[in-house]
Coordinates of C-alpha atoms in Angstrom, one line a residue:
Chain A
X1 CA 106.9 -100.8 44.6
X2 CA 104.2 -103.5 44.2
X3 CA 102.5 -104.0 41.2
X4 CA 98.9 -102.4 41.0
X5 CA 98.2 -104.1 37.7
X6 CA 100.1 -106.5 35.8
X7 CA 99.1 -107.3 32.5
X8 CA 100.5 -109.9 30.1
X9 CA 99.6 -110.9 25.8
X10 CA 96.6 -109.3 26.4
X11 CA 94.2 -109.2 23.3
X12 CA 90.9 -108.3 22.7
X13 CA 88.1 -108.7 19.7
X14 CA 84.7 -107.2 19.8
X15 CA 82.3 -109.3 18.9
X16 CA 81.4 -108.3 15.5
X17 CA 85.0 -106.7 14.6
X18 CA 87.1 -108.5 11.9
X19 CA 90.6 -108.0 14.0
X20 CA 91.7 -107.5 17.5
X21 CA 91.4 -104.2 19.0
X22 CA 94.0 -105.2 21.5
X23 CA 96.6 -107.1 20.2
X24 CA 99.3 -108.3 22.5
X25 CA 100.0 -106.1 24.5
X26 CA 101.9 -106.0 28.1
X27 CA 102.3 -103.6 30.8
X28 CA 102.7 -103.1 34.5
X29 CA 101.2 -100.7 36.4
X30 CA 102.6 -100.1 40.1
X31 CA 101.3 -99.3 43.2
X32 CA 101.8 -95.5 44.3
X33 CA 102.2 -94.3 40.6
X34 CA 100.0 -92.1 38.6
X35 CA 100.7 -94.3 34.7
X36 CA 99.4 -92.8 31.7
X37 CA 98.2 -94.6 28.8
X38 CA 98.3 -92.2 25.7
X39 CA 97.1 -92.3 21.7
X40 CA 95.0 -91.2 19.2
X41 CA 91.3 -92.0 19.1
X42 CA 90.8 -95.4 18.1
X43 CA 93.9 -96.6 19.5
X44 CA 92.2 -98.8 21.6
X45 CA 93.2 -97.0 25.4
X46 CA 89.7 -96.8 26.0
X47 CA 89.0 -100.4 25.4
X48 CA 92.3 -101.1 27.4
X49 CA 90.4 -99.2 30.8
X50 CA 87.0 -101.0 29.9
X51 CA 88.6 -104.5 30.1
X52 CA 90.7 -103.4 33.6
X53 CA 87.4 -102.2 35.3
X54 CA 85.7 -105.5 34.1
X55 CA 83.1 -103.5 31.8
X56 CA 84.3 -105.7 28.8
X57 CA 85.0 -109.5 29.5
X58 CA 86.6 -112.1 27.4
X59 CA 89.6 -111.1 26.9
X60 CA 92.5 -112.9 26.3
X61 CA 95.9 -113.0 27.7
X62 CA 96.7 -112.4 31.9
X63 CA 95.3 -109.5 34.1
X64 CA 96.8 -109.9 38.0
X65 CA 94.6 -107.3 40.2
X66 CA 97.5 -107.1 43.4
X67 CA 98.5 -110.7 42.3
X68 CA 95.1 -112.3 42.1
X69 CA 93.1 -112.5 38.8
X70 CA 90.8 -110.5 37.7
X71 CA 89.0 -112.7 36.2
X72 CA 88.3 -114.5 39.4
X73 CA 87.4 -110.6 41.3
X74 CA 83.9 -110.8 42.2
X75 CA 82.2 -106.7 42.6
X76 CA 83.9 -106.5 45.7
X77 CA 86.6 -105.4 43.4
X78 CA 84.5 -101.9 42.8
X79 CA 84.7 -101.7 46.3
X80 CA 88.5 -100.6 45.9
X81 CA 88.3 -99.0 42.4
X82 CA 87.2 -95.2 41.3
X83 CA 86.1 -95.0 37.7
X84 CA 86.2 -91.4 35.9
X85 CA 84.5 -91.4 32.5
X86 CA 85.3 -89.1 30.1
X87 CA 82.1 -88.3 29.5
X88 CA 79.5 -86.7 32.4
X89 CA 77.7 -90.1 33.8
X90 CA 75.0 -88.4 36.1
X91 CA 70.8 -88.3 36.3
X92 CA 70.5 -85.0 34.8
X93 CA 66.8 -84.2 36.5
X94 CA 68.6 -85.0 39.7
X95 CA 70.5 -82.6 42.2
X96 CA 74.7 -83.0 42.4
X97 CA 74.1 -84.1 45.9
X98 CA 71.3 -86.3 44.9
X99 CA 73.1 -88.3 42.1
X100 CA 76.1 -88.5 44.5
X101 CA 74.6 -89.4 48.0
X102 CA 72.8 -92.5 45.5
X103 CA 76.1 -93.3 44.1
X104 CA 77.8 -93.4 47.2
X105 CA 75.6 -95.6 49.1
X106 CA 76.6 -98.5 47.1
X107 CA 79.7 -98.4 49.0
X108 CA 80.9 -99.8 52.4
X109 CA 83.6 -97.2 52.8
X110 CA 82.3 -93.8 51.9
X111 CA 84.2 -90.6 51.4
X112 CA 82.7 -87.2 52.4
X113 CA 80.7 -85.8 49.7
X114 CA 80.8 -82.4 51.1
X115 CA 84.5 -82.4 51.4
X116 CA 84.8 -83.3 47.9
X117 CA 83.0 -80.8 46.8
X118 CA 84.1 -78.3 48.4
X119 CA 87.1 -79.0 47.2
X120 CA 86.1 -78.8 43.4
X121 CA 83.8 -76.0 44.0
X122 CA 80.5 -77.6 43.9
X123 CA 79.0 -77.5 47.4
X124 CA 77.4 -74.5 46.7
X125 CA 75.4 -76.0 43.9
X126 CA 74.7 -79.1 45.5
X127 CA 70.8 -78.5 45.0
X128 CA 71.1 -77.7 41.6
X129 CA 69.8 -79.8 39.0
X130 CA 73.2 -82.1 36.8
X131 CA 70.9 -80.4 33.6
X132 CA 71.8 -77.1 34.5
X133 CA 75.3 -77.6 35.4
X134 CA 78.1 -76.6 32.6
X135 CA 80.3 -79.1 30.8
X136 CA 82.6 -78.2 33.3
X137 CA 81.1 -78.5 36.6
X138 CA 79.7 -81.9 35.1
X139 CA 83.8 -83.2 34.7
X140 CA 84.6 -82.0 37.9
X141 CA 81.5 -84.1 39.5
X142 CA 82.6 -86.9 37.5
X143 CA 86.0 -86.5 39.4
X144 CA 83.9 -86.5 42.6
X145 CA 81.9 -89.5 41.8
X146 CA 85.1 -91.0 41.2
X147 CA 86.5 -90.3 44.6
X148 CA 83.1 -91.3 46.5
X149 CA 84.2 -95.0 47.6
X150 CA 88.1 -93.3 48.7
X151 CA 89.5 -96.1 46.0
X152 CA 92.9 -97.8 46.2
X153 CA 93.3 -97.1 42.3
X154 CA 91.9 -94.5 40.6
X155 CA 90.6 -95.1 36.9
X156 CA 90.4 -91.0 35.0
X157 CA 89.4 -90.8 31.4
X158 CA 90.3 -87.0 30.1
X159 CA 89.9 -86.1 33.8
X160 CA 90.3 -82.5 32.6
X161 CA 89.2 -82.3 29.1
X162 CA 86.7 -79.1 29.1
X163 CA 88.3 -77.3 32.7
X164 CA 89.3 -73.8 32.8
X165 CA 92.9 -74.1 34.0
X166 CA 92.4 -72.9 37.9
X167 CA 89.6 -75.5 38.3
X168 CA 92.0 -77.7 35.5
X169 CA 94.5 -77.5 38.8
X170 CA 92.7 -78.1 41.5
X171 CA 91.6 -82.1 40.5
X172 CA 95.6 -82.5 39.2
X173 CA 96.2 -81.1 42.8
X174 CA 93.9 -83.8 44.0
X175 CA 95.3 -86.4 41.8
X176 CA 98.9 -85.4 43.4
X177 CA 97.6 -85.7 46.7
X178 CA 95.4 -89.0 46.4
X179 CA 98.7 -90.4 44.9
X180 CA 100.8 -89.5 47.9
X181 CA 99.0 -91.3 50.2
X182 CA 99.3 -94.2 48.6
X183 CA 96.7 -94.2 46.0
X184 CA 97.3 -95.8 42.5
X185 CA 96.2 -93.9 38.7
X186 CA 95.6 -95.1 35.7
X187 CA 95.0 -91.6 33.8
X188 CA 93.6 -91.9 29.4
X189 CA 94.0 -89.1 28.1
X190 CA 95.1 -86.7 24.9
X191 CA 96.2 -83.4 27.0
X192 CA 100.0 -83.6 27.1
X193 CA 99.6 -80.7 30.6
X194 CA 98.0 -83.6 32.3
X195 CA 100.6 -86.1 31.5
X196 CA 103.4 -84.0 31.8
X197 CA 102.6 -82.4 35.3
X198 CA 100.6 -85.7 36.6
X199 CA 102.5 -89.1 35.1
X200 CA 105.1 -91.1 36.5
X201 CA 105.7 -93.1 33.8
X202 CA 103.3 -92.9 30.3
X203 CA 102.5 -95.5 27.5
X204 CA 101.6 -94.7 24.5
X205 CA 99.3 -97.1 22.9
X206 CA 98.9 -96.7 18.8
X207 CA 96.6 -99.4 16.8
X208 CA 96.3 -102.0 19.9
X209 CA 99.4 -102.2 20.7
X210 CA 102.0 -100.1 23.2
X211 CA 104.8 -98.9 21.4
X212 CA 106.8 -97.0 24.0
X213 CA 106.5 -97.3 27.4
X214 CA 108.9 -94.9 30.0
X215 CA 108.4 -91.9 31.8
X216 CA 108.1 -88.6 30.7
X217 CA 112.1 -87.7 32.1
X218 CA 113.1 -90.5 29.8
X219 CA 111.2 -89.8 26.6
X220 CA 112.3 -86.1 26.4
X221 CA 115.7 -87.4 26.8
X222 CA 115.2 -90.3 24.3
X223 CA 113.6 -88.2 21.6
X224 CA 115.2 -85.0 22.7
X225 CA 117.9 -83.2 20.5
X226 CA 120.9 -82.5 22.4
X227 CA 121.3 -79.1 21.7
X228 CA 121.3 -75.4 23.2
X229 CA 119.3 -73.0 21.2
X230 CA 120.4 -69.2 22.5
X231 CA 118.6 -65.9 21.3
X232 CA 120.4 -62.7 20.9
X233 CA 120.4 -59.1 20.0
X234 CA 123.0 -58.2 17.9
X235 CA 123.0 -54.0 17.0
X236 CA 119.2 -54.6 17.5
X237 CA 118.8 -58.0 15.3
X238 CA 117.2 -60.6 17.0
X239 CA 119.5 -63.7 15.7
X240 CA 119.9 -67.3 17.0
X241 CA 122.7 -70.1 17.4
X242 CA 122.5 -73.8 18.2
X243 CA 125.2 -75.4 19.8
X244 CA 125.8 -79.3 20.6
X245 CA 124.9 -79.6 24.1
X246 CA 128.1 -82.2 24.1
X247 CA 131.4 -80.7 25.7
X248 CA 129.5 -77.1 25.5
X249 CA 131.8 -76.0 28.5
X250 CA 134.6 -76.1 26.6
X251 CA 133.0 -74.5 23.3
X252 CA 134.6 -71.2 22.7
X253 CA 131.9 -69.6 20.7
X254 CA 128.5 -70.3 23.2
X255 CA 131.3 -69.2 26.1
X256 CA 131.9 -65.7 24.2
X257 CA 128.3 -65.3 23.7
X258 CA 127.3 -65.9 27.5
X259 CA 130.5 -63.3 28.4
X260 CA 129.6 -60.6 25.7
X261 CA 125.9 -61.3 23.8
X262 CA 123.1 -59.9 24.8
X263 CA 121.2 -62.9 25.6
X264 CA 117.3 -62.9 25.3
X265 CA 116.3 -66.6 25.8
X266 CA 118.4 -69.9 26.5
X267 CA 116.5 -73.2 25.4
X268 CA 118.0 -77.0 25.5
X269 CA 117.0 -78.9 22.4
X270 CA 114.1 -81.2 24.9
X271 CA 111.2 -81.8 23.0
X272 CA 107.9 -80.8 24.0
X273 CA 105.6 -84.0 25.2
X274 CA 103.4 -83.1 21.7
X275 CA 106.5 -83.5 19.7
X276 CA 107.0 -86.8 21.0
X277 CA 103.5 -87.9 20.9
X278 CA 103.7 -87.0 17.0
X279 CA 107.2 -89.1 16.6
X280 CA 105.6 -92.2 18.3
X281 CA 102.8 -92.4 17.2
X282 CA 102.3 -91.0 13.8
X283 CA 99.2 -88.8 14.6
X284 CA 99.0 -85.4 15.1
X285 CA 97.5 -83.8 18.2
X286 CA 93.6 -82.1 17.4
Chain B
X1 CA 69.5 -106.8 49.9
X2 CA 70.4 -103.6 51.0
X3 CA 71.8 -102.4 47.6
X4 CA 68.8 -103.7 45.6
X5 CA 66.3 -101.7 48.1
X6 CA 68.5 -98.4 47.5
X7 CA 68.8 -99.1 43.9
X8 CA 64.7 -99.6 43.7
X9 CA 64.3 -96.3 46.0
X10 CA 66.1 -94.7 43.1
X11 CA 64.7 -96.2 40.5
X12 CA 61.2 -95.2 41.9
X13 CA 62.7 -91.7 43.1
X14 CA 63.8 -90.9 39.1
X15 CA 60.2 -92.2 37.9
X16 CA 59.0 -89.6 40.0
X17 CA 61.5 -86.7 39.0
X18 CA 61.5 -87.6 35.2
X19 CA 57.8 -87.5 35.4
X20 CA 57.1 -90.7 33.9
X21 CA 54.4 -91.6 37.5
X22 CA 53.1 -88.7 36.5
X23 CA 52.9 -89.2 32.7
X24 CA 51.3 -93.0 34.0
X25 CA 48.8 -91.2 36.5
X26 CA 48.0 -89.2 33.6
X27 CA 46.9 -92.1 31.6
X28 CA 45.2 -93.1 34.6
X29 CA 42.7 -90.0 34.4
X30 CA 41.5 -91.0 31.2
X31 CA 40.6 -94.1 32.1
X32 CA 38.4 -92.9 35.2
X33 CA 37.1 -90.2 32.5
X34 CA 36.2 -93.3 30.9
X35 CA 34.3 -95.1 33.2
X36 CA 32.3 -92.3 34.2
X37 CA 30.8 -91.5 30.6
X38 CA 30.1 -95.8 30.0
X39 CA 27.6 -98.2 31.8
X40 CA 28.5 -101.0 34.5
X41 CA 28.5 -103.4 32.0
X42 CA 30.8 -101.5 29.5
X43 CA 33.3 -100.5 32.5
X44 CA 33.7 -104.2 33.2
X45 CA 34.2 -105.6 29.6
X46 CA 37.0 -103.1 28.5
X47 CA 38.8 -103.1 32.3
X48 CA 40.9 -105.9 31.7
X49 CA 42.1 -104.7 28.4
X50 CA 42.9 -101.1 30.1
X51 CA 44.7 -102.8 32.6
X52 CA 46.4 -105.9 29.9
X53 CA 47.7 -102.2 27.9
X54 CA 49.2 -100.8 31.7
X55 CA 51.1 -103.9 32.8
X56 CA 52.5 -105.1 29.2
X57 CA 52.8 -101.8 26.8
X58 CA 53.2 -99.6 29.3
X59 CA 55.9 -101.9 31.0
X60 CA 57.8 -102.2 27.7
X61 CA 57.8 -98.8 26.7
X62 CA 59.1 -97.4 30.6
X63 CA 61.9 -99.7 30.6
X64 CA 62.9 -98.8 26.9
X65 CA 62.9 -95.5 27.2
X66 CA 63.6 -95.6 30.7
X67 CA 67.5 -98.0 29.2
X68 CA 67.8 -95.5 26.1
X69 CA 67.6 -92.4 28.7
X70 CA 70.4 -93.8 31.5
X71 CA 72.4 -95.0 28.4
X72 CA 72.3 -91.7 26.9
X73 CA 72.7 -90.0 30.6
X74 CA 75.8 -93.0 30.8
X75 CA 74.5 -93.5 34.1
X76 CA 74.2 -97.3 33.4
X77 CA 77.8 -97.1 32.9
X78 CA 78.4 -95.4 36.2
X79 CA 76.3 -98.0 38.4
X80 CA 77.8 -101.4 36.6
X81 CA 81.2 -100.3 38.0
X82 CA 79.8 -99.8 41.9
X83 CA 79.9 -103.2 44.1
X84 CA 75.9 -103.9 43.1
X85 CA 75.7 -106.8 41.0
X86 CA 74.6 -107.4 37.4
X87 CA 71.1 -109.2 38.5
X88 CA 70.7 -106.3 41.4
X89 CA 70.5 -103.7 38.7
X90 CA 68.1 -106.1 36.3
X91 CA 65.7 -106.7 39.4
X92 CA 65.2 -103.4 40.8
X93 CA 64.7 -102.1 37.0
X94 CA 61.9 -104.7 36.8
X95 CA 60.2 -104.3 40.3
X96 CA 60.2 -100.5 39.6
X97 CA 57.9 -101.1 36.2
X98 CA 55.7 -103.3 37.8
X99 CA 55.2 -100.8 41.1
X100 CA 54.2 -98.3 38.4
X101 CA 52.2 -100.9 36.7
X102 CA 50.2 -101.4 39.8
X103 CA 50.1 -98.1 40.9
X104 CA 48.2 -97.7 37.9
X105 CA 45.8 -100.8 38.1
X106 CA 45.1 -99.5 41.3
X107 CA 44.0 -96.0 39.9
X108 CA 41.9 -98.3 37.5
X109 CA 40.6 -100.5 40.5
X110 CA 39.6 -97.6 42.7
X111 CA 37.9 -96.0 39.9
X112 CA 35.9 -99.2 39.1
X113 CA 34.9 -99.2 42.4
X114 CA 33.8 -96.0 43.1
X115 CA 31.9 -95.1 39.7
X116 CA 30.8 -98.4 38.8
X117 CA 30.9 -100.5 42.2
X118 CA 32.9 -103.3 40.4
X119 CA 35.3 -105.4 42.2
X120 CA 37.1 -108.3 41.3
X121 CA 40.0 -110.8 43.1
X122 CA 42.8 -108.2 44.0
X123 CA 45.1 -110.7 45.4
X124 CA 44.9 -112.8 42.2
X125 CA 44.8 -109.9 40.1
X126 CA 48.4 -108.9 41.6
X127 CA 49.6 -112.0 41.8
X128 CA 49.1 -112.3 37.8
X129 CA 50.3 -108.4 37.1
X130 CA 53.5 -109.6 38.9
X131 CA 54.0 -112.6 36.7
X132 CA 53.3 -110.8 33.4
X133 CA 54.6 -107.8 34.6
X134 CA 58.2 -109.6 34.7
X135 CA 57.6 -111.0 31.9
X136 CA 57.4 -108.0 29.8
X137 CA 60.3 -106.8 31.9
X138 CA 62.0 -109.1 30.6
X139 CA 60.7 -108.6 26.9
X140 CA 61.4 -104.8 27.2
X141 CA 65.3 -105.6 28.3
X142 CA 65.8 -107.5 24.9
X143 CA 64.3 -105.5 22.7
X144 CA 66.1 -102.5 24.2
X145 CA 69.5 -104.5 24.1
X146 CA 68.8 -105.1 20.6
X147 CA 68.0 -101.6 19.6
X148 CA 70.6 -98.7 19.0
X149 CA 68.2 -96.0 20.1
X150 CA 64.7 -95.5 21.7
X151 CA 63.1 -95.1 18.2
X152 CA 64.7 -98.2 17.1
X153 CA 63.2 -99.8 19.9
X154 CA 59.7 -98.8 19.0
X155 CA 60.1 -100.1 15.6
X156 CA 61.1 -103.4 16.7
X157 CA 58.2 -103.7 19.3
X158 CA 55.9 -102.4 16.7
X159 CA 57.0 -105.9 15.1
X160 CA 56.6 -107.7 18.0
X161 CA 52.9 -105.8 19.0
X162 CA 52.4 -107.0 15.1
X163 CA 53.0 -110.4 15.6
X164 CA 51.9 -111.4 19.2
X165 CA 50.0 -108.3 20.5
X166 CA 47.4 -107.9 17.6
X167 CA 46.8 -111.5 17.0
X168 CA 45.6 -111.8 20.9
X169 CA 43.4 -108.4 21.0
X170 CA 41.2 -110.0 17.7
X171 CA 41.0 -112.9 20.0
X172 CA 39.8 -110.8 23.0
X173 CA 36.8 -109.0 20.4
X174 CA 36.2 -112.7 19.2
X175 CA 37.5 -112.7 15.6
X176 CA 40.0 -115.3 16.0
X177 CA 38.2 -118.5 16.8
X178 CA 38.9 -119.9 20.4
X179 CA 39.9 -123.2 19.4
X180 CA 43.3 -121.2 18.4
X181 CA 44.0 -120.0 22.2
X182 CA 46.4 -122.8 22.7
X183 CA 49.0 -121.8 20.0
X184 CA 48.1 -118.1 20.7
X185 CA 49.5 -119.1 24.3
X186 CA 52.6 -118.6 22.8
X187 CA 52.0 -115.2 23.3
X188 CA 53.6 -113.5 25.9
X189 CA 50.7 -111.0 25.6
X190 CA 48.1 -113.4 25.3
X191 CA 49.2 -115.3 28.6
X192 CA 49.3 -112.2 30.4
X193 CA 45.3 -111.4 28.9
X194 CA 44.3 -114.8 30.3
X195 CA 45.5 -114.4 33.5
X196 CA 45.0 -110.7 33.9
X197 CA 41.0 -111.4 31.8
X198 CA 40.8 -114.7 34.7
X199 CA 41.2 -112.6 37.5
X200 CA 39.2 -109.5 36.8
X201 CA 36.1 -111.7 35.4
X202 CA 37.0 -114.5 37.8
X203 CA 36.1 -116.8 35.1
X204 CA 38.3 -119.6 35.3
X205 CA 40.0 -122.3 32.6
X206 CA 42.2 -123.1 35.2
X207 CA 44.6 -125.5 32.4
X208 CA 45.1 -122.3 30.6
X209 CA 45.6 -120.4 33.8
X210 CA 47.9 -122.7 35.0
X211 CA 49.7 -123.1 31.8
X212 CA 50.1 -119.4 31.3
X213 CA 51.5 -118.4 34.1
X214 CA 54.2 -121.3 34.1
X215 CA 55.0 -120.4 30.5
X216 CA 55.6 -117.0 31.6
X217 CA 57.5 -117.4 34.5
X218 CA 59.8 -120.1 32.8
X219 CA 59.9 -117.5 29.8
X220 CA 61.0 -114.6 32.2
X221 CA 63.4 -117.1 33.7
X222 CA 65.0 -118.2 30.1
X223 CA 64.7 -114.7 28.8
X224 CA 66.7 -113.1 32.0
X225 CA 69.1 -115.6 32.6
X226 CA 70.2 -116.6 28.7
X227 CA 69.2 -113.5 26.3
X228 CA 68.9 -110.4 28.8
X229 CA 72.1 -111.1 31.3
X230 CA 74.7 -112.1 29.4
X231 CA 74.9 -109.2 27.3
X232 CA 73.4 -106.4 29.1
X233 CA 76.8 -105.1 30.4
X234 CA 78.2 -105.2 27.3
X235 CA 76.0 -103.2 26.2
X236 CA 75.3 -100.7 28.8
X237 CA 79.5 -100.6 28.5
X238 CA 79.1 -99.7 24.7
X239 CA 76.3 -96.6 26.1

């Protein structure tokens, strides 16, 4: 795989902040993959997608768009990129169709609106007015909006914060899909579903800088306790035993409980994508 | 060229649907309610000051609330990241204030005509709303870059009404003496009342004339290209 995005001692100062927001930091983000870029609020992941779609310039340090500069990208580069914002971006006294037939002719290479949404479930409201849409039906236009230009690379900020799950599925379905062809994601977000079901590999990005960047396989394994937890009834009592997940074919006690316990539940000591997001970066998860 | 003509249509399509056309047409009616209850002579003293208050105040206060609004809406977000560039976006903000600033001279115009039989220079008259019209574009995108919120914004153009809108109005009702008009050209607002008084009176001073409509095109120019562009994405990207 080619790199998408590859990003080298890049920092970043807003004009009337005392320190860098970004301080350092490198990554590489490849072609074909769906990357994540984690971390509490204020961590600076939002500032990290700002400086990569060009809304914040002067930055410091190397950005290589496909092996070309991104500093020397003229708009042509929107041409080729989707941007999601977390929050709903749309003229609110406007129709869904309305805002995204505007948006969309802006474009050379246009996707179809209708399919889209379809597909998200918002051809039927196409006439209505953005103001009377839900917080919900405004992410899932954002998504659309996103998609209009059929982008190489895909930028989604808390693509499914505020989604029921079945509508929650149907853009990670589209995500999936976009990806297979080809398609490129750099996904911000705080929702450890997404990143678990939608991330090739993840970042996690605490006070400007990445601390830990792997894929999800890698971290549960990393940060993971090797251990099998097993739940049983004995005369009636629920109890529990933890055995070390080392050489457990050849331990005599977890063997006599699979042959004569009555199991209830069987868990290996893998830690939950929260768990880890606590360990690395020393926030918990609102 | 195609981008900025779609991003105008929308522009102009939105003044429409957020009823701000209507809100000017509005405005409009009073004015012809206006003229019909004063003489000839009355109509044609106070219509250039109607029509200075349409192309500058009105200008400033539709693009500030008009930046505040898409900001809010983070639609100025959303159309920074399509292909259209920065000065795209800037000029089809502007040419949509000034079409609503001569849609409603023209309501003015066609009233002044029809109740009072006045006429004046329409060709000038445009030519002028278009310079100071872009001028106060231009005004309206710093002071709205330089304001957290639409309120904010009216405070700080209540300073600047205070220091170069007031002082050209008691010029206008003669109690500023006219050998101060050269340093009140400084006045964005008084330029714009020169030209704009010039071509509905069609009373000429054609150095001041001249000099006032330079000033404000190379103020538009410097305001645009040093204040208004280099920071306007940053701050539509903070929205």
């Amino acid at each position: 795989m080619k790199p998408a995005f590859t990003v080298e001692n890049l920092n970043f100062k807003y004009p009337t902040a005392k320190e860098d927001t970004i301080k350092g930091i490198s990554f590489e983000v490849f072609e074909g993959e769906i990357f994540g870029l984690l971390g509490p609020s204020g961590a600076g992941k939002s500032t990290i997608q700002k400086i990569l779609i060009k809304l914040l310039e002067g930055y410091r340090g190397t950005i290589k768009y496909f092996g070309r500069d991104l500093n020397s990208l003229d708009n042509s580069y929107y041409e080729e990129i989707g941007v999601g914002f977390e929050v709903p971006v749309h003229f609110s006294k406007l129709t869904a169709l309305e805002n995204m037939k505007f948006f969309s002719g802006f474009y050379k290479s246009r996707a179809n609106i209708q399919e889209l949404m379809e597909r998200v479930g918002l051809w039927e409201y196409r006439d209505v007015k953005v103001a009377e849409f839900s917080k919900g039906m405004k992410v899932r236009l954002n998504f659309v909006r996103a998609m209009l230009n059929s982008p190489r690379v895909l930028f989604l900020d808390e693509v499914t914060n505020g989604l029921d799950p079945n509508n929650a599925k149907i853009i990670k379905d589209m995500i999936a899909e976009f990806r297979a062809k080809g398609g490129t994601v750099f996904l911000t977000t705080h929702l450890m579903n997404d990143v678990e079901q939608l991330c090739d590999r993840i970042a996690f990005c605490v006070n400007g800088r990445l601390v830990e960047t792997s894929t999800p396989r890698d971290l549960k394994l990393k940060y993971g306790k090797r251990e099998v937890k097993v739940e049983y009834r004995d005369n009636g009592n629920l109890k529990s035993a933890l055995f070390p997940l080392d050489g457990i074919g050849f331990n005599e006690e977890f063997q006599t409980l699979l042959k004569f316990g009555k199991i209830e539940t069987i868990h290996s000591g893998e830690t939950s994508m929260e768990e880890i997001f606590i360990i690395v970066t020393g926030v918990e998860l609102k | 060229m195609r981008g900025l003509v779609k991003l105008t249509a929308g522009e102009l399509k939105r003044l429409a649907r957020y009823k701000i056309l209507a809100a000017s047409l509005a405005t409009s009616i009073l004015w012809i309610i206006l003229f019909l209850f004063i003489s000839k002579s009355e109509a044609a003293e106070i219509a250039p000051h109607l029509i200075i208050i349409d192309v500058t105040a009105m200008s400033v206060l539709l693009i500030g609330a008009s930046h505040h609004l898409e900001k809010q809406e983070g639609t100025l977000k959303t159309i920074i990241v399509t292909p259209l560039s920065l000065g795209q976006i800037l000029t089809a903000k502007t040419l949509s204030s000034i079409a609503l600033s001569i849609q409603s001279v023209a309501v003015t115009c066609a009233a002044l005509y029809f109740i009072h039989k006045i006429t004046f220079n329409y060709i000038l008259l445009l030519f002028f709303i278009l310079i100071a019209g872009a001028s106060h574009a231009a005004i309206a995108f710093l002071l709205s870059i330089r304001s957290r919120d639409f309120t904010t914004m009216l405070a700080l153009y209540a300073g600047y009404m205070f220091v170069f809108t007031i002082p050209s109005f008691l010029f206008n009702f003669g109690i500023i003496q006219a050998k101060f008009e050269w340093l009140l050209m400084l006045s964005p607002t008084h330029s714009s009342s020169r030209l704009i008084i010039s071509a509905v009176s069609g009373e000429y001073d054609y150095t001041l004339v001249t000099i006032g409509a330079l000033y404000l095109i190379l103020l538009t120019a410097a305001l645009f290209r040093l204040v208004v562009y280099p920071i306007f994405k940053d701050n539509a990207a903070r929205g």
